mmCIF file of C-alpha atoms in Angstrom:
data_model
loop_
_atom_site.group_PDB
_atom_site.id
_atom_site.type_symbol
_atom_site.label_atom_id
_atom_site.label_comp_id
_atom_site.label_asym_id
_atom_site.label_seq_id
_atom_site.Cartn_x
_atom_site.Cartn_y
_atom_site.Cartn_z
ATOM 1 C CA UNK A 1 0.000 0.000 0.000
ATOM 2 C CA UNK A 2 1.134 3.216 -0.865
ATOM 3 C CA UNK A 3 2.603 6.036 2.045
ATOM 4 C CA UNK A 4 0.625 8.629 0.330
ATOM 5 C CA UNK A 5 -2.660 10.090 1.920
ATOM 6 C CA UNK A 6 -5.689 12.004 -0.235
ATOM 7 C CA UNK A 7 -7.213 14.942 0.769
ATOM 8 C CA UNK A 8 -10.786 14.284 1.368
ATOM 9 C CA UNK A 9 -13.524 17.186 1.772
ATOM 10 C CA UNK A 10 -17.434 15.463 2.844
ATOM 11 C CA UNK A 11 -19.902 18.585 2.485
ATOM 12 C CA UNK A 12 -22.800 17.483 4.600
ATOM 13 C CA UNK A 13 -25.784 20.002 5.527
ATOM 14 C CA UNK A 14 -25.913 19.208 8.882
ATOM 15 C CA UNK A 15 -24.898 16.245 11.438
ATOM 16 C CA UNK A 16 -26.728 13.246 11.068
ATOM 17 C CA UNK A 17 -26.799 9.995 12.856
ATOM 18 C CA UNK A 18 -26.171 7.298 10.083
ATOM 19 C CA UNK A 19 -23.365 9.140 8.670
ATOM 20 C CA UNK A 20 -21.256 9.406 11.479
ATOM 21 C CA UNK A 21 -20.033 6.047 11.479
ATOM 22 C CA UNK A 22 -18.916 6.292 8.075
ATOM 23 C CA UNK A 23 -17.141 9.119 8.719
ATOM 24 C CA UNK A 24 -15.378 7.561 11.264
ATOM 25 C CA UNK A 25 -14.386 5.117 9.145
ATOM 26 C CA UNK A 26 -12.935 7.110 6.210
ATOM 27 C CA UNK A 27 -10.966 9.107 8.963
ATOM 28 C CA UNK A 28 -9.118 5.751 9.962
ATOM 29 C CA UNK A 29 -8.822 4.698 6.695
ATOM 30 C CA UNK A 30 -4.633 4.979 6.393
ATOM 31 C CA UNK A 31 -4.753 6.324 2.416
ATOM 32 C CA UNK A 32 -7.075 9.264 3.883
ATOM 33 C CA UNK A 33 -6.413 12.903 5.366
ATOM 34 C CA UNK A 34 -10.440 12.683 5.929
ATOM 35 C CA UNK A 35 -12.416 16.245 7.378
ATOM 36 C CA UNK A 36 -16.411 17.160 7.031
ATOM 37 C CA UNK A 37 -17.493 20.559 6.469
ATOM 38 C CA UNK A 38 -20.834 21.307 8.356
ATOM 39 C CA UNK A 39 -22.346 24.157 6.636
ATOM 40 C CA UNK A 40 -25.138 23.817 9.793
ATOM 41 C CA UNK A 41 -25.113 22.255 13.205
ATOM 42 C CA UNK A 42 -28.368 20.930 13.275
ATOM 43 C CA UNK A 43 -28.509 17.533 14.933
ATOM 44 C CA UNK A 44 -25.403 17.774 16.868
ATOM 45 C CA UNK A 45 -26.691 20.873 18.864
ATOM 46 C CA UNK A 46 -30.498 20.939 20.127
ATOM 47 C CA UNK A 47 -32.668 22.574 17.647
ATOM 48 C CA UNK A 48 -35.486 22.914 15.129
ATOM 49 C CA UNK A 49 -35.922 20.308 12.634
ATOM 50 C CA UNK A 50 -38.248 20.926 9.625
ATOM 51 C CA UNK A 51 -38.511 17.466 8.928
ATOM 52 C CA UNK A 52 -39.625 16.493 12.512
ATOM 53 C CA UNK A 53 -41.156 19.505 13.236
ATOM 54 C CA UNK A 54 -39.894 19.972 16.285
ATOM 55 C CA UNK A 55 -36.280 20.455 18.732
ATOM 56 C CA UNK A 56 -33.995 17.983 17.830
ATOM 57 C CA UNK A 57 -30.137 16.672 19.511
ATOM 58 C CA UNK A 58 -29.091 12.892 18.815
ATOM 59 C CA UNK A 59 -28.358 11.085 22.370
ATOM 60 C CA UNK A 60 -25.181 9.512 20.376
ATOM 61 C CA UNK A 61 -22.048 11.455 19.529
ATOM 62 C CA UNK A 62 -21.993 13.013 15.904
ATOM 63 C CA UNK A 63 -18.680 14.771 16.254
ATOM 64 C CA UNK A 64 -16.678 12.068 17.638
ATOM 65 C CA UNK A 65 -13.883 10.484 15.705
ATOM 66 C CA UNK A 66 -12.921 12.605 12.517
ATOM 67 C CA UNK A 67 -11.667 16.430 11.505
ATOM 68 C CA UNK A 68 -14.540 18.586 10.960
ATOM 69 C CA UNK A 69 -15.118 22.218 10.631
ATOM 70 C CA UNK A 70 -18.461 24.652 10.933
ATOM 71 C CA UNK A 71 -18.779 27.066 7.392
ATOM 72 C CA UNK A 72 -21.723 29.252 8.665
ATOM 73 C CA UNK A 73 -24.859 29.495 6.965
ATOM 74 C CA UNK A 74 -25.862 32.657 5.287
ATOM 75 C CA UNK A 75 -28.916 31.614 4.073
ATOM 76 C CA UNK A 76 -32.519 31.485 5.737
ATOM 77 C CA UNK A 77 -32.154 28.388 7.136
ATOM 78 C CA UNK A 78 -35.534 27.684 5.136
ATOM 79 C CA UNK A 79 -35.496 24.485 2.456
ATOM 80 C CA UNK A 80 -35.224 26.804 -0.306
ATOM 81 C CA UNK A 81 -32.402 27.575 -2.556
ATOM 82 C CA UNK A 82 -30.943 30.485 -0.621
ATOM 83 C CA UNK A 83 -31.735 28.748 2.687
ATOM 84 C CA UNK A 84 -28.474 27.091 2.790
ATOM 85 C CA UNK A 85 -26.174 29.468 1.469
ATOM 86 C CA UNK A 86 -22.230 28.751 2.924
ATOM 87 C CA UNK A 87 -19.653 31.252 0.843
ATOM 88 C CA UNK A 88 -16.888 30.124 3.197
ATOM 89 C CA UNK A 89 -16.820 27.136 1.443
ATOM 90 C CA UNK A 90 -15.544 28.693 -1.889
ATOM 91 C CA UNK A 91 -12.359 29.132 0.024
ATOM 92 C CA UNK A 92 -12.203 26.293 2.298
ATOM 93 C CA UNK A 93 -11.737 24.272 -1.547
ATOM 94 C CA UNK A 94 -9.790 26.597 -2.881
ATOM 95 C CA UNK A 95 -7.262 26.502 -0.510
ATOM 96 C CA UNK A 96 -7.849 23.358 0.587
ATOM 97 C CA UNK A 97 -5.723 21.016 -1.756
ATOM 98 C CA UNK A 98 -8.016 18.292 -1.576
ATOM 99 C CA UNK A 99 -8.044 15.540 -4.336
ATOM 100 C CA UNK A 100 -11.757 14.764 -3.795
ATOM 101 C CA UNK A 101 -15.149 16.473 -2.737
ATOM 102 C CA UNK A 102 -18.132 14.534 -1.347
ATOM 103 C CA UNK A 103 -21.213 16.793 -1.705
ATOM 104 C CA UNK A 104 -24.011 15.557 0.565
ATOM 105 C CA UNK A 105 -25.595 19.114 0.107
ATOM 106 C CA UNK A 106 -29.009 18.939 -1.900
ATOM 107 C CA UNK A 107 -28.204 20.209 -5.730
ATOM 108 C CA UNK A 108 -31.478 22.115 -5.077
ATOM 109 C CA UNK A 109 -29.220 24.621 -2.582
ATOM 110 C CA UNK A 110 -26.973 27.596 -3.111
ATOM 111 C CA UNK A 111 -24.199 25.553 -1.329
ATOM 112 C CA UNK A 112 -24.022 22.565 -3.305
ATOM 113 C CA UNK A 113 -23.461 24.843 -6.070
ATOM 114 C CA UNK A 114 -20.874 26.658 -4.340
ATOM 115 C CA UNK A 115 -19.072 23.417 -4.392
ATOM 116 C CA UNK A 116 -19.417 22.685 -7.248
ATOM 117 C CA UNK A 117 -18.119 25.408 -8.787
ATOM 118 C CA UNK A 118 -15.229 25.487 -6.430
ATOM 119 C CA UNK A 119 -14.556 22.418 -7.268
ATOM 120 C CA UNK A 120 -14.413 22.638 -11.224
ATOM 121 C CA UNK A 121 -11.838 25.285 -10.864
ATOM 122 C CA UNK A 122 -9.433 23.976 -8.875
ATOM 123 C CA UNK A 123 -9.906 20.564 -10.779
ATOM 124 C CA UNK A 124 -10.982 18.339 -7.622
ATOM 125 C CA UNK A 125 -13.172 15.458 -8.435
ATOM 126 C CA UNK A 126 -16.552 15.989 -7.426
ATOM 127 C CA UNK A 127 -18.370 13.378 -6.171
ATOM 128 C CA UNK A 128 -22.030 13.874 -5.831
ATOM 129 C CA UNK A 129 -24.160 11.956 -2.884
ATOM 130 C CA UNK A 130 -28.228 11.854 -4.048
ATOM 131 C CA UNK A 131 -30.702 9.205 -3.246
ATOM 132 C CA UNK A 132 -32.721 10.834 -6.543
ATOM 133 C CA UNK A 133 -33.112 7.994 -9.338
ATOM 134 C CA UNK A 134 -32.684 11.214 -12.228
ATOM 135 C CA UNK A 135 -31.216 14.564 -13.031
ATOM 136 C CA UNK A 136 -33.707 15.045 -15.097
ATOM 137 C CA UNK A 137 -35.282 18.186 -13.877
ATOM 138 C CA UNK A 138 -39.324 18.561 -12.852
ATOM 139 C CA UNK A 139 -39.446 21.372 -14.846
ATOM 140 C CA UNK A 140 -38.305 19.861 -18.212
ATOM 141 C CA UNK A 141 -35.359 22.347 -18.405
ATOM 142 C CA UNK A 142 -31.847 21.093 -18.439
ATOM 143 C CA UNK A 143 -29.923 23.332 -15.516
ATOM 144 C CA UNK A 144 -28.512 20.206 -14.398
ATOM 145 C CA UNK A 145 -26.579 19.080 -17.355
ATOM 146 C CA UNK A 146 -23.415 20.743 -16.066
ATOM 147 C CA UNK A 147 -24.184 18.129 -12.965
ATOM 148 C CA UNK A 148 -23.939 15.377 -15.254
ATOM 149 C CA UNK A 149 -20.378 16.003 -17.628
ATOM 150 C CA UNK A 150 -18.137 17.101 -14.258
ATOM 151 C CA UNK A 151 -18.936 14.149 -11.960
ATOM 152 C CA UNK A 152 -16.323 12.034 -10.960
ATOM 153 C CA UNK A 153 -18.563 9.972 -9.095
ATOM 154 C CA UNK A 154 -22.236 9.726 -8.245
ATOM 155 C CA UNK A 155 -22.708 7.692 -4.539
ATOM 156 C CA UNK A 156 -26.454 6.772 -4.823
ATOM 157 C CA UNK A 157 -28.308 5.377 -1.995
ATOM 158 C CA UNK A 158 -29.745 1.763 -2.418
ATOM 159 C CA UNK A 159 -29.424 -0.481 -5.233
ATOM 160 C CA UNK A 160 -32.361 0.271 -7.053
ATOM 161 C CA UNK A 161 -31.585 3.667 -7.330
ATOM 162 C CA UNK A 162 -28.217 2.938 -8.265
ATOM 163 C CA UNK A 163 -29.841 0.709 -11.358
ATOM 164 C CA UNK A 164 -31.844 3.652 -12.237
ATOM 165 C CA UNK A 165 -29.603 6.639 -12.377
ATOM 166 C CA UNK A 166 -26.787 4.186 -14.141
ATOM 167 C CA UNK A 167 -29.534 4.048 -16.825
ATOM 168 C CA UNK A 168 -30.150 7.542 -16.669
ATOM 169 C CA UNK A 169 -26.647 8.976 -16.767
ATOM 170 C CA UNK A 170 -24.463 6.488 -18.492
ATOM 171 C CA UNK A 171 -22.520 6.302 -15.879
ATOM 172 C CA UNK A 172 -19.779 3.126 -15.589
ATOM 173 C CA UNK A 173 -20.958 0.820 -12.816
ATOM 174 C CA UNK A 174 -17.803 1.385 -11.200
ATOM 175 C CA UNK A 175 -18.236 4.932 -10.824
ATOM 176 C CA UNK A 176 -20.890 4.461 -9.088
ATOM 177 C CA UNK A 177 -21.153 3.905 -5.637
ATOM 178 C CA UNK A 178 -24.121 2.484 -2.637
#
């Protein structure tokens, strides 16, 4: 095995309980320099959750295990385009020297596009986490084309949708990850 290490960026909205784990894991992995970006600290600190609908901390560490930092939100906070908005992040990549980014940010937010586009120019692979089956957009426009030609990798969640988006995006089955 080789001595050298990759620089390894996750993006993740906020701290939740079944990805802490893996986390954990890529941290000890020995190839790795692993670190998370929270661009909100929702879960690991008591507080609203839309999806519940109400005050939220996990009783089991989130934070434990791995390098992570907090890029402040300057959005709403709303689920709305602008309601996760984290600028810090442009620089964070930029001046990072990381070899790969894992967006778990919704492509449906200001941030994930952030990344994205922090990404492209400072040519790091951008890996793209979804549990959508399409980037076909609802609205029949194609704004997520660019998406599509500058993955490196898309990590889909479950093996169905795996199937479906390898269908959708011609992707190589070994680019694409559950």
């Amino acid at each position: 095995m080789s001595d050298r290490r990759f620089r390894v960026l996750a993006i993740a909205s906020h701290a939740v309980q079944y990805a802490a784990p893996i986390f954990r894991l890529m941290a000890q992995h020995p190839q790795l320099d692993f670190q998370v970006a929270y661009c909100g600290m929702r879960g690991a600190e008591a507080g609203h959750d839309p999806e519940f609908g109400h005050s939220v901390k996990w009783d089991v560490p989130l934070l434990d295990g791995y390098a992570w930092t907090h890029v402040p939100n300057h959005g709403s906070g709303a689920e709305s385009f602008f309601g996760l908005r984290n600028p810090g992040l442009w620089k964070l990549i930029r001046n990072g020297r990381f070899e790969a980014i894992l967006c778990y940010a919704g492509y449906l937010r200001a941030t994930f596009w952030i990344s994205f586009l922090a990404a492209k120019t400072t040519r790091t692979a951008f890996l793209f986490g979804t549990e959508t089956v399409t980037l076909t957009p609802l609205d029949g426009r194609m704004w997520k084309r660019p998406i599509k030609r500058h993955l490196a990798a898309a990590l889909s969640t479950g093996r169905p949708n795996n199937r479906a988006f390898l269908r959708y995006a011609g992707i190589d089955a070994l680019s694409l990850h559950s």
